[in-house]
Coordinates of C-alpha atoms in Angstrom, one line a residue:
M1 CA -36.9 1.9 -96.4
P2 CA -35.0 4.7 -98.4
A3 CA -33.5 7.8 -97.1
I4 CA -35.7 10.9 -97.8
Q5 CA -35.2 12.5 -101.1
G6 CA -32.3 15.3 -100.8
T7 CA -31.2 13.9 -97.3
T8 CA -27.9 12.2 -96.0
E9 CA -29.2 9.3 -94.0
H10 CA -28.5 9.0 -90.5
D11 CA -26.9 6.5 -88.7
F12 CA -28.6 6.1 -85.2
K13 CA -25.5 3.9 -83.6
N14 CA -24.7 6.8 -81.4
T15 CA -28.1 8.0 -80.6
P16 CA -29.8 6.6 -77.5
V17 CA -33.2 5.1 -78.6
V18 CA -35.4 3.5 -75.7
F19 CA -38.5 1.2 -76.1
V20 CA -41.2 2.5 -73.5
I21 CA -43.5 -0.4 -72.5
G22 CA -46.4 0.2 -69.6
G23 CA -50.1 -0.7 -69.5
P24 CA -52.9 1.2 -69.7
G25 CA -53.0 3.8 -66.5
S26 CA -49.0 2.9 -66.1
G27 CA -48.4 7.1 -66.3
K28 CA -45.7 6.1 -69.3
G29 CA -47.4 9.2 -71.6
T30 CA -46.8 11.7 -68.2
Q31 CA -43.1 10.0 -68.0
C32 CA -42.5 10.8 -71.6
E33 CA -43.2 14.2 -71.7
K34 CA -41.0 14.7 -68.4
I35 CA -38.3 12.8 -70.4
V36 CA -38.7 14.9 -73.6
K37 CA -38.4 18.3 -71.3
K38 CA -35.3 17.4 -69.3
Y39 CA -33.4 15.4 -71.9
G40 CA -34.4 16.6 -75.2
F41 CA -35.7 13.4 -76.6
T42 CA -38.0 13.4 -79.3
H43 CA -41.6 11.4 -78.4
L44 CA -42.8 9.0 -81.0
S45 CA -45.9 7.0 -80.9
S46 CA -46.9 4.7 -83.6
G47 CA -50.3 5.1 -83.1
D48 CA -49.8 9.1 -83.4
L49 CA -47.7 8.8 -86.4
L50 CA -50.4 6.9 -87.9
R51 CA -53.5 9.0 -87.4
E52 CA -51.0 12.0 -88.3
E53 CA -50.3 10.4 -91.7
V54 CA -53.8 9.9 -92.3
A55 CA -55.0 13.3 -91.7
S56 CA -52.4 14.4 -93.6
G57 CA -54.5 13.5 -96.6
S58 CA -51.4 12.0 -98.6
E59 CA -51.7 9.0 -101.0
R60 CA -50.1 6.8 -98.3
G61 CA -52.4 8.1 -95.9
H62 CA -55.5 7.5 -97.9
K63 CA -54.1 3.6 -98.2
L64 CA -53.8 3.1 -94.5
T65 CA -57.6 4.6 -94.4
E66 CA -58.7 2.0 -96.7
I67 CA -56.6 -0.9 -94.5
M68 CA -58.3 0.2 -91.1
E69 CA -61.9 0.5 -92.6
K70 CA -61.7 -3.1 -93.6
G71 CA -60.3 -3.7 -90.1
E72 CA -57.3 -5.0 -91.0
L73 CA -53.7 -4.4 -89.2
V74 CA -51.2 -1.8 -90.5
P75 CA -48.2 -4.0 -92.2
L76 CA -45.0 -3.9 -89.8
E77 CA -43.0 -2.5 -93.1
V78 CA -45.6 0.9 -93.2
V79 CA -45.3 1.2 -89.1
L80 CA -41.5 0.9 -89.5
G81 CA -41.4 3.1 -92.2
L82 CA -43.1 6.1 -90.7
M83 CA -40.6 5.5 -87.5
K84 CA -37.8 6.0 -89.5
E85 CA -38.8 8.8 -91.2
A86 CA -39.8 10.6 -88.5
M87 CA -36.6 10.0 -86.7
Q88 CA -34.6 11.0 -89.9
A89 CA -36.3 14.3 -89.9
K90 CA -35.5 15.0 -86.2
A91 CA -31.9 13.2 -86.4
A92 CA -30.2 16.5 -86.5
T93 CA -31.9 18.2 -83.4
S94 CA -32.8 15.2 -81.1
K95 CA -30.7 13.9 -78.4
G96 CA -32.6 10.8 -78.5
F97 CA -35.9 8.9 -79.3
L98 CA -38.5 7.6 -77.1
I99 CA -40.5 5.0 -78.8
D100 CA -43.6 4.7 -76.8
G101 CA -45.7 1.6 -76.5
Y102 CA -43.5 0.0 -78.6
P103 CA -42.8 -2.9 -79.5
R104 CA -46.0 -4.7 -78.4
E105 CA -45.0 -8.0 -79.8
L106 CA -41.0 -9.2 -79.8
E107 CA -41.1 -9.6 -83.6
Q108 CA -42.2 -5.7 -83.5
G109 CA -38.5 -5.0 -81.6
L110 CA -36.6 -7.5 -83.3
R111 CA -37.8 -6.1 -86.7
F112 CA -37.4 -2.6 -85.5
E113 CA -33.4 -2.8 -84.2
K114 CA -32.7 -5.0 -87.5
E115 CA -34.2 -1.9 -90.2
V116 CA -34.2 1.2 -88.4
A117 CA -31.8 1.4 -85.0
P118 CA -30.7 -0.7 -82.0
A119 CA -32.6 -0.2 -78.8
S120 CA -30.3 1.4 -75.9
F121 CA -32.6 -0.3 -73.5
V122 CA -36.1 -0.5 -72.5
L123 CA -37.9 1.5 -69.7
C124 CA -40.9 -0.7 -68.6
F125 CA -43.4 1.1 -66.2
D126 CA -44.5 -1.4 -63.7
V127 CA -47.7 -1.1 -62.2
S128 CA -50.0 -3.4 -60.5
D129 CA -53.2 -4.3 -62.4
E130 CA -55.2 -3.2 -59.5
T131 CA -53.8 0.4 -59.5
M132 CA -53.9 0.5 -63.2
T133 CA -57.6 -0.5 -62.8
K134 CA -58.1 2.2 -60.4
R135 CA -56.5 4.7 -62.6
L136 CA -58.5 4.3 -65.6
L137 CA -61.8 4.2 -63.6
G138 CA -60.9 7.2 -62.6
R139 CA -60.1 8.7 -65.7
A140 CA -63.3 7.3 -67.0
L141 CA -65.1 10.2 -64.5
T142 CA -64.0 13.0 -67.2
S143 CA -62.9 11.2 -70.4
G144 CA -65.9 9.8 -71.7
R145 CA -64.0 7.1 -73.2
V146 CA -66.1 3.9 -73.7
D147 CA -63.2 1.8 -73.3
D148 CA -62.6 2.8 -69.4
N149 CA -64.9 0.3 -67.6
E150 CA -64.2 -2.4 -65.4
E151 CA -64.6 -5.1 -68.0
T152 CA -62.9 -3.7 -70.9
I153 CA -59.9 -2.6 -68.6
K154 CA -59.9 -6.3 -67.6
K155 CA -59.0 -7.7 -71.2
R156 CA -56.9 -4.8 -72.4
L157 CA -54.6 -5.5 -69.2
K158 CA -54.6 -9.1 -70.1
T159 CA -53.7 -8.5 -73.9
F160 CA -51.2 -6.5 -72.5
H161 CA -49.5 -8.7 -70.2
D162 CA -49.7 -11.7 -72.8
V163 CA -47.8 -10.2 -76.0
T164 CA -45.7 -8.0 -73.6
Q165 CA -44.4 -10.5 -71.4
P166 CA -42.2 -12.2 -74.3
V167 CA -41.0 -8.4 -75.0
I168 CA -39.4 -8.1 -71.3
D169 CA -38.2 -11.3 -70.8
H170 CA -36.0 -11.1 -74.0
Y171 CA -34.4 -7.6 -73.5
S172 CA -34.2 -8.8 -69.8
K173 CA -31.8 -11.7 -70.7
K174 CA -30.0 -9.4 -72.5
G175 CA -29.9 -7.2 -69.3
R176 CA -31.3 -4.1 -71.4
V177 CA -34.4 -3.7 -69.2
K178 CA -34.8 -0.7 -66.8
M179 CA -37.7 -1.5 -64.8
I180 CA -39.5 1.6 -62.8
E181 CA -41.7 0.8 -59.9
A182 CA -44.5 3.2 -61.2
E183 CA -47.1 2.9 -58.3
H184 CA -45.9 6.3 -56.7
S185 CA -46.7 9.8 -57.7
A186 CA -45.3 11.1 -60.9
D187 CA -42.5 12.9 -59.4
E188 CA -41.3 10.2 -57.4
V189 CA -41.2 7.9 -60.6
F190 CA -39.5 10.4 -62.5
E191 CA -36.6 10.1 -59.6
M192 CA -36.2 6.8 -60.8
V193 CA -36.4 7.5 -64.4
D194 CA -33.7 10.0 -63.7
K195 CA -31.5 7.5 -61.8
A196 CA -31.9 4.7 -65.1
F197 CA -30.8 8.0 -67.6
A198 CA -28.0 8.7 -65.4
A199 CA -27.1 4.7 -65.1
E200 CA -26.6 5.1 -69.2
N201 CA -24.4 8.2 -68.8
I202 CA -27.1 10.2 -70.5
K203 CA -27.0 13.9 -69.5
P204 CA -29.7 16.5 -69.3
S205 CA -30.1 18.3 -72.5
A206 CA -28.4 22.0 -72.4
D207 CA -31.6 23.4 -73.5
C208 CA -33.9 21.9 -71.1
F209 CA -34.6 24.7 -68.7
G210 CA -37.6 26.4 -70.8
N211 CA -38.5 30.0 -69.3
V212 CA -36.4 31.3 -67.2
I213 CA -36.8 34.9 -65.7
F214 CA -34.4 36.9 -63.9
V215 CA -36.2 38.9 -60.9
I216 CA -34.5 42.3 -59.9
G217 CA -35.6 44.9 -57.4
G218 CA -34.1 46.6 -54.6
P219 CA -34.2 46.1 -51.0
G220 CA -37.9 46.7 -50.0
S221 CA -39.3 46.2 -53.7
G222 CA -42.0 43.3 -52.8
K223 CA -40.3 40.9 -55.3
G224 CA -40.7 38.2 -53.0
T225 CA -44.2 38.9 -52.3
Q226 CA -44.8 39.0 -56.1
C227 CA -42.6 35.9 -56.9
D228 CA -44.9 34.0 -54.4
L229 CA -47.8 35.1 -56.3
I230 CA -46.5 34.3 -59.5
V231 CA -45.6 30.7 -58.3
K232 CA -49.1 30.0 -57.4
K233 CA -50.7 31.4 -60.1
Y234 CA -48.3 30.0 -63.0
G235 CA -46.5 26.9 -61.5
Y236 CA -42.7 28.3 -61.8
T237 CA -40.2 27.0 -59.6
H238 CA -38.7 30.2 -57.5
L239 CA -34.9 30.2 -56.7
S240 CA -32.9 32.7 -54.8
S241 CA -28.9 32.3 -54.9
G242 CA -29.1 33.4 -50.9
D243 CA -31.6 31.0 -49.8
L244 CA -29.6 27.9 -52.0
L245 CA -25.9 29.1 -50.5
R246 CA -27.8 29.1 -47.1
A247 CA -29.4 25.6 -47.5
E248 CA -26.1 24.1 -48.4
V249 CA -24.5 25.3 -45.3
E250 CA -27.0 24.1 -43.2
S251 CA -27.2 21.0 -45.2
G252 CA -23.5 19.7 -43.6
S253 CA -22.2 18.5 -46.7
E254 CA -18.4 18.8 -47.5
R255 CA -19.4 21.6 -50.1
G256 CA -21.6 23.4 -47.3
Q257 CA -18.8 23.3 -44.7
Q258 CA -16.1 25.0 -47.3
L259 CA -18.6 27.5 -47.8
T260 CA -18.9 27.9 -44.1
E261 CA -15.5 28.4 -43.9
I262 CA -15.4 31.2 -47.0
M263 CA -17.8 33.3 -45.4
K264 CA -16.3 33.1 -41.7
Q265 CA -13.2 34.8 -43.6
G266 CA -15.4 37.4 -45.2
K267 CA -14.6 36.3 -48.4
L268 CA -17.2 36.1 -51.3
V269 CA -18.3 32.7 -52.9
S270 CA -16.8 32.0 -56.2
L271 CA -19.6 32.6 -59.0
D272 CA -18.5 29.2 -60.0
T273 CA -20.5 27.9 -57.1
V274 CA -23.4 29.9 -57.1
L275 CA -24.1 29.1 -60.6
E276 CA -23.5 25.4 -59.8
L277 CA -26.1 25.5 -57.2
L278 CA -28.6 27.1 -59.3
K279 CA -28.0 24.3 -62.0
E280 CA -28.3 21.4 -59.3
A281 CA -31.5 23.3 -58.5
M282 CA -32.9 23.8 -62.0
L283 CA -32.5 20.1 -63.0
K284 CA -34.1 18.8 -60.1
K285 CA -37.1 20.7 -60.8
V286 CA -37.0 21.2 -64.6
A287 CA -39.4 18.0 -65.5
S288 CA -42.2 19.5 -63.4
S289 CA -41.7 23.6 -63.3
K290 CA -43.0 25.8 -65.8
G291 CA -40.2 27.8 -65.7
F292 CA -37.7 29.4 -63.2
L293 CA -38.1 32.8 -61.3
I294 CA -34.3 33.4 -60.2
D295 CA -34.7 35.8 -57.9
G296 CA -32.2 39.1 -57.0
Y297 CA -30.1 37.7 -59.8
P298 CA -28.0 39.1 -61.6
R299 CA -26.7 41.5 -59.2
E300 CA -24.0 42.5 -61.3
L301 CA -23.7 42.2 -65.2
E302 CA -21.0 39.5 -65.1
Q303 CA -23.4 37.4 -63.1
G304 CA -26.2 37.6 -66.1
K305 CA -23.5 36.6 -68.7
R306 CA -22.1 33.5 -67.1
F307 CA -25.4 32.5 -66.5
E308 CA -26.3 32.7 -70.4
Q309 CA -23.1 31.1 -71.2
E310 CA -23.3 28.3 -68.9
I311 CA -26.9 27.5 -68.5
C312 CA -29.6 29.6 -70.6
A313 CA -30.5 33.0 -71.8
P314 CA -33.3 34.7 -69.6
Q315 CA -36.5 34.9 -71.4
F316 CA -37.0 38.3 -69.5
V317 CA -36.1 40.2 -66.9
L318 CA -39.0 41.1 -64.7
Y319 CA -37.9 44.7 -62.6
F320 CA -39.5 45.9 -59.8
D321 CA -39.2 49.5 -59.8
V322 CA -39.6 51.4 -56.5
S323 CA -38.5 55.1 -55.4
D324 CA -35.7 54.9 -52.6
E325 CA -38.2 56.9 -50.5
T326 CA -41.0 53.8 -50.7
M327 CA -38.3 51.1 -50.4
T328 CA -36.8 52.9 -46.9
K329 CA -40.3 53.4 -45.7
R330 CA -41.1 49.9 -46.4
L331 CA -37.8 48.4 -44.8
L332 CA -38.3 50.7 -41.8
G333 CA -41.9 49.4 -41.1
R334 CA -40.3 46.0 -41.2
A335 CA -37.9 46.9 -38.8
E336 CA -40.2 47.6 -36.4
T337 CA -40.9 43.5 -36.1
S338 CA -38.2 41.9 -37.9
G339 CA -35.2 42.4 -35.4
R340 CA -33.1 42.6 -38.5
A341 CA -30.1 44.7 -37.5
D342 CA -29.6 46.1 -41.5
D343 CA -33.1 47.5 -41.4
N344 CA -32.2 51.1 -40.1
A345 CA -32.0 54.2 -42.0
E346 CA -28.3 54.6 -42.5
T347 CA -27.7 50.9 -43.6
I348 CA -30.7 51.1 -45.9
K349 CA -29.4 53.8 -47.6
K350 CA -26.0 52.2 -48.1
R351 CA -27.8 49.3 -49.3
L352 CA -29.9 51.4 -51.7
D353 CA -26.8 53.1 -53.3
T354 CA -25.1 49.8 -54.1
F355 CA -28.0 48.0 -55.3
H356 CA -28.2 50.7 -58.1
D357 CA -24.8 50.9 -58.8
V358 CA -24.4 47.2 -59.6
T359 CA -28.1 46.8 -60.8
R360 CA -27.8 49.9 -63.3
P361 CA -25.7 48.1 -66.0
V362 CA -27.5 45.0 -65.6
I363 CA -31.0 46.8 -66.6
D364 CA -29.3 48.8 -69.2
H365 CA -28.0 45.8 -70.7
Y366 CA -31.3 43.9 -71.0
T367 CA -33.1 46.9 -72.0
N368 CA -30.9 46.7 -75.2
Q369 CA -32.1 43.6 -75.8
Q370 CA -35.6 44.5 -75.2
K371 CA -36.2 42.0 -72.5
V372 CA -36.7 44.2 -69.7
K373 CA -40.6 44.0 -68.4
R374 CA -40.8 47.2 -65.9
V375 CA -43.4 47.0 -63.0
V376 CA -44.2 49.9 -61.3
A377 CA -44.4 48.4 -57.7
E378 CA -45.4 51.3 -55.5
G379 CA -49.1 50.3 -54.8
E380 CA -50.1 47.5 -52.7
K381 CA -49.2 44.0 -53.7
D382 CA -52.5 43.0 -55.8
E383 CA -52.1 46.7 -57.8
V384 CA -48.6 45.3 -58.7
F385 CA -49.8 41.7 -59.6
A386 CA -52.3 43.0 -62.1
Q387 CA -49.2 44.7 -63.6
V388 CA -47.4 41.5 -63.1
E389 CA -50.5 39.3 -64.6
K390 CA -50.8 41.3 -68.0
I391 CA -46.9 40.6 -68.4
F392 CA -47.2 36.9 -68.1
D393 CA -50.1 36.2 -69.7
E394 CA -48.8 38.1 -72.7
A395 CA -45.5 35.9 -72.8
I396 CA -47.7 33.0 -72.5
A397 CA -50.1 33.9 -75.4
N398 CA -47.0 35.1 -77.4
E399 CA -45.0 31.7 -76.8
A400 CA -48.0 29.8 -77.5
A401 CA -48.6 31.5 -81.0
L402 CA -44.9 31.2 -82.0
K403 CA -45.1 27.6 -81.3
K404 CA -48.1 27.1 -83.8
A405 CA -46.3 29.2 -86.6
K406 CA -45.3 28.2 -89.9
I407 CA -41.8 29.5 -90.3
V408 CA -40.1 29.3 -94.0
F409 CA -36.6 30.2 -94.2
V410 CA -35.9 31.7 -97.8
I411 CA -32.7 30.9 -99.2
G412 CA -31.1 32.4 -102.5
G413 CA -27.9 34.1 -103.7
P414 CA -27.9 37.6 -105.0
G415 CA -29.9 37.4 -108.4
S416 CA -31.4 34.1 -107.7
G417 CA -34.9 36.1 -107.6
K418 CA -36.3 34.9 -104.5
G419 CA -37.4 38.5 -103.5
T420 CA -39.9 38.4 -106.6
Q421 CA -41.2 34.6 -105.5
C422 CA -41.4 35.8 -102.1
A423 CA -44.1 38.6 -103.3
N424 CA -46.0 36.0 -105.1
I425 CA -46.4 33.6 -102.2
V426 CA -47.5 36.8 -100.0
K427 CA -50.0 37.5 -102.7
D428 CA -51.4 34.2 -103.7
Y429 CA -50.9 32.6 -100.1
G430 CA -51.3 35.4 -97.6
F431 CA -47.7 34.9 -96.2
C432 CA -46.2 37.6 -94.0
H433 CA -42.7 38.5 -95.5
L434 CA -39.7 39.7 -93.3
S435 CA -36.2 40.5 -94.2
S436 CA -33.7 41.2 -91.5
G437 CA -32.3 43.9 -93.5
D438 CA -35.3 45.8 -94.1
L439 CA -36.5 45.6 -90.3
L440 CA -32.9 46.9 -89.4
R441 CA -33.4 50.0 -92.0
D442 CA -37.2 50.3 -90.9
E443 CA -36.2 50.5 -87.3
V444 CA -33.5 52.9 -87.9
K445 CA -35.8 55.3 -89.6
S446 CA -38.4 55.2 -87.1
G447 CA -35.7 57.3 -84.9
S448 CA -36.7 55.0 -81.7
E449 CA -34.2 54.4 -79.0
R450 CA -33.2 51.1 -80.6
G451 CA -33.0 52.5 -83.9
N452 CA -30.5 55.1 -83.0
R453 CA -28.6 52.4 -81.1
L454 CA -28.7 50.2 -84.1
N455 CA -27.5 53.5 -86.4
A456 CA -24.9 53.9 -83.8
I457 CA -23.1 50.2 -84.2
M458 CA -24.0 50.5 -88.2
E459 CA -22.1 54.1 -88.8
K460 CA -19.0 52.6 -86.7
G461 CA -18.9 50.0 -89.6
D462 CA -19.7 47.1 -86.7
L463 CA -22.0 44.2 -87.5
V464 CA -25.2 44.7 -85.6
P465 CA -25.1 41.8 -83.0
L466 CA -27.4 38.6 -83.8
E467 CA -29.4 39.2 -80.3
E468 CA -30.6 42.6 -82.1
V469 CA -31.6 40.6 -85.4
L470 CA -33.2 38.1 -83.2
G471 CA -35.3 40.8 -81.2
L472 CA -36.4 42.1 -84.6
L473 CA -37.9 39.2 -86.1
R474 CA -39.6 38.1 -82.8
D475 CA -41.3 41.5 -82.7
A476 CA -42.0 41.4 -86.0
I477 CA -43.3 37.9 -86.1
I478 CA -46.0 38.2 -83.0
S479 CA -47.3 42.0 -84.2
N480 CA -48.2 40.1 -87.5
I481 CA -49.4 36.6 -85.9
S482 CA -52.8 37.7 -85.4
K483 CA -53.2 38.4 -89.3
T484 CA -51.6 35.5 -90.5
G485 CA -49.3 32.6 -88.9
C486 CA -47.1 31.5 -91.8
F487 CA -43.9 33.5 -92.3
L488 CA -41.5 34.0 -95.1
I489 CA -37.9 34.9 -93.5
D490 CA -36.1 36.1 -96.2
G491 CA -32.5 35.9 -97.1
Y492 CA -32.2 33.9 -93.6
P493 CA -30.4 32.2 -91.9
R494 CA -27.1 33.3 -93.8
E495 CA -24.7 31.0 -91.3
L496 CA -25.9 27.8 -89.6
D497 CA -25.5 29.9 -86.3
Q498 CA -28.4 32.0 -87.4
G499 CA -30.7 29.6 -88.0
V500 CA -30.0 27.4 -84.7
K501 CA -30.4 30.2 -82.6
F502 CA -33.8 31.5 -84.6
E503 CA -35.2 28.2 -83.6
K504 CA -34.2 27.9 -80.4
E505 CA -35.2 31.7 -79.2
I506 CA -38.4 32.0 -81.4
A507 CA -40.0 29.2 -83.5
Q508 CA -39.5 26.0 -85.3
C509 CA -38.5 26.4 -89.0
S510 CA -41.0 23.9 -90.7
Y511 CA -39.5 24.4 -94.5
V512 CA -36.2 25.9 -96.2
L513 CA -37.2 27.1 -99.6
Y514 CA -33.6 27.1 -101.7
F515 CA -33.5 29.0 -104.6
D516 CA -31.0 27.2 -106.8
V517 CA -29.0 29.3 -109.6
S518 CA -25.7 29.1 -111.1
D519 CA -23.1 31.8 -110.4
K520 CA -23.2 32.6 -114.3
T521 CA -27.0 33.2 -114.2
M522 CA -26.5 35.2 -111.0
T523 CA -23.7 37.3 -112.5
A524 CA -25.8 38.3 -115.6
R525 CA -28.6 39.1 -113.6
L526 CA -26.8 41.2 -111.4
L527 CA -24.7 43.0 -114.1
E528 CA -28.2 43.7 -116.2
R529 CA -29.8 45.2 -112.8
G530 CA -26.4 47.5 -112.6
K531 CA -27.2 49.3 -115.7
N532 CA -30.2 50.9 -113.9
S533 CA -30.0 50.3 -110.4
G534 CA -27.0 52.8 -109.6
R535 CA -25.7 50.2 -106.6
V536 CA -22.3 50.3 -106.4
D537 CA -21.8 46.4 -105.6
D538 CA -23.6 45.2 -108.9
N539 CA -19.8 44.8 -110.6
E540 CA -18.2 41.9 -111.4
E541 CA -15.3 41.9 -109.0
T542 CA -17.5 42.5 -106.3
I543 CA -20.5 40.0 -107.4
K544 CA -17.8 37.3 -107.4
K545 CA -16.9 38.1 -104.2
R546 CA -20.5 38.3 -102.8
L547 CA -21.4 34.9 -104.4
Q548 CA -18.2 33.3 -102.6
T549 CA -19.5 34.4 -99.5
F550 CA -23.0 33.3 -99.9
H551 CA -21.6 29.9 -100.7
N552 CA -19.8 29.6 -98.1
Q553 CA -21.9 30.6 -95.5
T554 CA -25.1 29.0 -96.8
K555 CA -23.8 25.5 -97.8
P556 CA -23.4 23.9 -94.2
V557 CA -27.2 25.6 -93.8
I558 CA -28.4 23.6 -96.6
E559 CA -26.8 20.6 -95.4
H560 CA -28.1 20.9 -91.8
Y561 CA -31.6 21.2 -92.6
K562 CA -31.5 18.8 -95.5
K563 CA -30.7 16.3 -92.8
Q564 CA -34.1 17.3 -91.0
G565 CA -35.7 16.5 -94.7
K566 CA -36.9 20.1 -94.6
V567 CA -35.4 21.7 -98.0
Q568 CA -37.1 22.2 -101.2
Q569 CA -34.9 23.0 -104.0
I570 CA -36.4 25.0 -106.7
S571 CA -34.4 25.5 -110.2
A572 CA -34.3 29.1 -110.4
E573 CA -32.6 29.1 -113.8
K574 CA -35.6 30.0 -115.9
G575 CA -38.2 33.0 -116.3
I576 CA -40.3 34.1 -113.0
D577 CA -43.5 32.6 -114.0
E578 CA -41.5 29.3 -115.0
V579 CA -40.1 29.2 -111.7
Y580 CA -43.3 30.1 -110.0
V581 CA -45.0 27.0 -111.0
E582 CA -42.2 25.0 -109.4
V583 CA -43.1 27.1 -106.0
K584 CA -46.9 26.5 -106.4
K585 CA -46.0 22.7 -106.7
F586 CA -44.6 23.0 -103.3
M587 CA -46.7 25.5 -101.7
D588 CA -49.9 23.5 -102.9
S589 CA -47.9 20.2 -101.2
K590 CA -48.7 21.5 -97.7
K591 CA -51.0 22.3 -95.1
W592 CA -50.7 25.9 -94.3

């Protein structure tokens, strides 16, 4: 299979590729989802790839439809081609590949390893026919699937064993089968999968933690009660650094004994240890949790910054804002039954003063990033939770919408004409056109708190932090997403790091539209523009520097996305209408 046009073919020798085998009802699909979430693998199913190709309406899709309508088997060459293309498209970002339900026959495995990539190992979910039958019959009560009946299940299981046993025997002889006893619950089975991956020295992905929320509130703010309600409704995992430290001490482990000694001496537990405990607890739950509530953290700004460096950035900060008077009243009320020595008026005042002193810089820092969600927590718990529900429901809806959004990065040097072409795409295809520069200027003009802050940064001659630019882009996409799910992000990313962070924190890029023009043509256009524009940077010396900067910064971006098969290069040397003909060919070839 040739490499995708415009890409450098990736060599998968150092990329883990795992064949996943299990009968109908073995639970392998659920386990694949957990592996994807924790280890950053890409999950590929030959059946799904065939169905997607047919649905795409491509020429190859029409041919596949004809083959299947005749009742014929799709040639193995076609299946392998689809898999290889899918792997090449994800090669630059995926930590590994799960080839699900494959190989069904030994010949398929041998051909895959010869023509696509060697398999690191085979993950085989071993379940008795009795259990698989029971699970499938249970599924039949709601699935409506005609093949979920006892007679058909029996035939399917026999076929599975007949064709799969030679595969398992072949790879077992090579010592490459990881047999997973999958009779147990999904979480118990995943513990075994974890051990299999650890044995192969495959580590969890750095991006695996998903939605992380810092929960901040003073003593008596009610944040503990609200965390319990969030866990119950939204399936988050609630973690408190204090609870983790106490649990480690009680465990009697070597680390627990060291912590006991530190605390006996009145010393503070190191931030390294706290982060280690948090990360370990998150990794244990990451495959099954909807997200994490990090409770009472960060207490100081340095804690938040270190957490972001070593674990991940929070989705937002949930801040329970309560007056000192109310918190004091609640704590004194609790003192009547708690027996806690620190629930007295004098100690409470000191605790509240400390809380405000150390927390204010944290709140200010994340407010500047537009990440603080403030909850007025003076009322009863149900009234407070109504505010929390609104925040979570909106965040979940936004995340779902961002996942569906079609994002096109538009790249071209100064004078490439990309702005004009973007205007044409907006007119004919209903895209929303966003430019980070325009968004910055509009925000400054608005006179908002953020605008004033950005203006102060720019007046000093400093660069606007990437977090601020990403915040503006995210807000603009969300505010327009009800009108259109398709966006042109103009002149972005200028550097590879910008693109990587955009995809990590906002949405995946669907394509990159690259307007390729010679320096000679761009210089001529800019000098012509300079006759009337009044722009001080439209002179030959400055243009030369701008073009050099553009090439230096953009080349790694283009190469990165070419490896994913996402770059559409448009020669933009000709007139506007002639260039747009090529743009339309690209736009019309895609489903938006």
